[in-house]
mmCIF file of C-alpha atoms in Angstrom:
data_model
loop_
_atom_site.group_PDB
_atom_site.id
_atom_site.type_symbol
_atom_site.label_atom_id
_atom_site.label_comp_id
_atom_site.label_asym_id
_atom_site.label_seq_id
_atom_site.Cartn_x
_atom_site.Cartn_y
_atom_site.Cartn_z
ATOM 1 C CA MET A 1385 -12.328 -4.587 6.044
ATOM 2 C CA GLY A 1386 -10.159 -3.567 3.996
ATOM 3 C CA LYS A 1387 -7.124 -3.506 5.833
ATOM 4 C CA PRO A 1388 -4.761 -5.830 6.164
ATOM 5 C CA ALA A 1389 -3.304 -7.219 8.347
ATOM 6 C CA VAL A 1390 -0.763 -9.735 10.338
ATOM 7 C CA VAL A 1391 -2.516 -12.217 12.898
ATOM 8 C CA GLY A 1392 -0.289 -14.569 14.166
ATOM 9 C CA ILE A 1393 3.782 -15.531 13.608
ATOM 10 C CA ALA A 1394 4.668 -18.887 14.565
ATOM 11 C CA ASP A 1395 7.830 -19.396 16.272
ATOM 12 C CA LEU A 1396 8.744 -16.330 17.170
ATOM 13 C CA THR A 1397 10.339 -15.554 19.922
ATOM 14 C CA VAL A 1398 11.108 -12.066 21.047
ATOM 15 C CA ASP A 1399 14.421 -11.403 22.679
ATOM 16 C CA VAL A 1400 14.241 -8.856 24.899
ATOM 17 C CA ALA A 1401 17.220 -9.180 26.341
ATOM 18 C CA GLY A 1402 19.249 -8.709 22.953
ATOM 19 C CA ALA A 1403 16.912 -6.300 21.851
ATOM 20 C CA ALA A 1404 16.327 -8.907 18.806
ATOM 21 C CA VAL A 1405 13.662 -11.030 17.197
ATOM 22 C CA ARG A 1406 13.722 -15.056 15.787
ATOM 23 C CA ALA A 1407 11.577 -16.631 13.604
ATOM 24 C CA GLY A 1408 12.337 -19.345 11.141
ATOM 25 C CA GLY A 1409 15.778 -19.689 12.101
ATOM 26 C CA ARG A 1410 16.512 -15.414 11.671
ATOM 27 C CA THR A 1411 17.587 -13.669 14.204
ATOM 28 C CA VAL A 1412 16.583 -9.756 14.000
ATOM 29 C CA PRO A 1413 18.403 -7.138 15.576
ATOM 30 C CA GLU A 1414 16.483 -3.865 17.617
ATOM 31 C CA GLY A 1415 16.338 -1.062 14.873
ATOM 32 C CA THR A 1416 16.383 -3.517 11.377
ATOM 33 C CA ARG A 1417 13.535 -2.091 8.527
ATOM 34 C CA ILE A 1418 11.405 -4.642 7.728
ATOM 35 C CA ALA A 1419 8.199 -4.600 5.604
ATOM 36 C CA ILE A 1420 4.942 -7.317 5.872
ATOM 37 C CA ASP A 1421 2.661 -8.005 3.289
ATOM 38 C CA GLY A 1422 0.146 -7.809 4.785
ATOM 39 C CA THR A 1423 -1.852 -10.231 2.701
ATOM 40 C CA GLY A 1424 -0.293 -12.283 1.722
ATOM 41 C CA GLY A 1425 2.282 -12.998 4.913
ATOM 42 C CA GLU A 1426 5.261 -12.389 3.198
ATOM 43 C CA VAL A 1427 8.185 -10.681 5.746
ATOM 44 C CA VAL A 1428 11.138 -9.255 3.584
ATOM 45 C CA VAL A 1429 14.292 -7.405 5.786
ATOM 46 C CA GLY A 1430 16.005 -4.116 4.510
ATOM 47 C CA SER A 1431 13.295 -2.091 2.095
ATOM 48 C CA PRO A 1432 11.560 -4.853 -0.722
ATOM 49 C CA ARG A 1433 11.011 -3.530 -3.767
ATOM 50 C CA ILE A 1434 8.853 -1.239 -5.464
ATOM 51 C CA VAL A 1435 7.311 -2.361 -8.658
ATOM 52 C CA THR A 1436 5.052 0.513 -10.618
ATOM 53 C CA THR A 1437 2.692 -0.033 -13.801
ATOM 54 C CA ALA A 1438 1.585 1.866 -16.385
ATOM 55 C CA ALA A 1439 -1.858 2.707 -15.791
ATOM 56 C CA GLY A 1440 -3.801 0.672 -17.561
ATOM 57 C CA PRO A 1441 -7.352 0.987 -19.764
ATOM 58 C CA HIS A 1442 -9.625 0.341 -16.312
ATOM 59 C CA LEU A 1443 -8.218 2.322 -14.706
ATOM 60 C CA HIS A 1444 -8.009 5.459 -17.408
ATOM 61 C CA ARG A 1445 -11.629 4.973 -17.086
ATOM 62 C CA LEU A 1446 -11.619 5.001 -14.333
ATOM 63 C CA LEU A 1447 -9.963 8.878 -14.276
ATOM 64 C CA GLY A 1448 -12.249 9.481 -16.989
ATOM 65 C CA TRP A 1449 -14.969 9.911 -14.765
ATOM 66 C CA ALA A 1450 -13.995 11.202 -12.198
ATOM 67 C CA ASP A 1451 -12.759 14.624 -14.205
ATOM 68 C CA GLU A 1452 -16.290 13.986 -15.776
ATOM 69 C CA VAL A 1453 -18.151 14.046 -11.726
ATOM 70 C CA SER A 1454 -15.612 16.899 -10.754
ATOM 71 C CA GLY A 1455 -15.280 19.327 -13.591
ATOM 72 C CA GLY A 1456 -11.408 18.810 -14.243
ATOM 73 C CA THR A 1457 -8.770 17.754 -16.232
ATOM 74 C CA PRO A 1458 -6.374 14.444 -16.909
ATOM 75 C CA ASP A 1459 -3.283 17.500 -16.432
ATOM 76 C CA ARG A 1460 -3.978 16.801 -12.338
ATOM 77 C CA PRO A 1461 -2.112 13.835 -10.928
ATOM 78 C CA GLU A 1462 -3.912 10.248 -10.597
ATOM 79 C CA ALA A 1463 -4.767 10.442 -6.553
ATOM 80 C CA GLU A 1464 -5.773 14.225 -7.290
ATOM 81 C CA ARG A 1465 -8.545 13.752 -9.417
ATOM 82 C CA LEU A 1466 -9.896 11.182 -7.651
ATOM 83 C CA ALA A 1467 -10.279 12.760 -4.452
ATOM 84 C CA ALA A 1468 -11.755 15.255 -6.372
ATOM 85 C CA ALA A 1469 -14.783 13.579 -7.583
ATOM 86 C CA GLN A 1470 -14.584 11.792 -3.734
ATOM 87 C CA ALA A 1471 -15.020 15.031 -2.536
ATOM 88 C CA VAL A 1472 -18.108 16.381 -4.991
ATOM 89 C CA LEU A 1473 -19.652 12.520 -4.129
ATOM 90 C CA GLY A 1474 -19.633 13.379 -0.502
ATOM 91 C CA HIS A 1475 -18.090 10.200 0.679
ATOM 92 C CA ARG A 1476 -14.881 11.978 2.566
#
């Protein structure tokens, strides 16, 4: 379906009175920031480290095609270039 999802959690206990959840031997108080990897199921307490990499040759090729379709130029942000091509092709 193209959407990551968490569909089951083993051994999770919700403590409504204590405003916390317990799982895997940890207690996480209400309001704590967590991140869940919907693909691998990893749970990170706090803000996860986000890694970005330089655009590879396949992305550059795709962006070149997007510019050809939309009549755009490569001086725009990548997301804008792809959105412009989608708009031209009617895939919105």
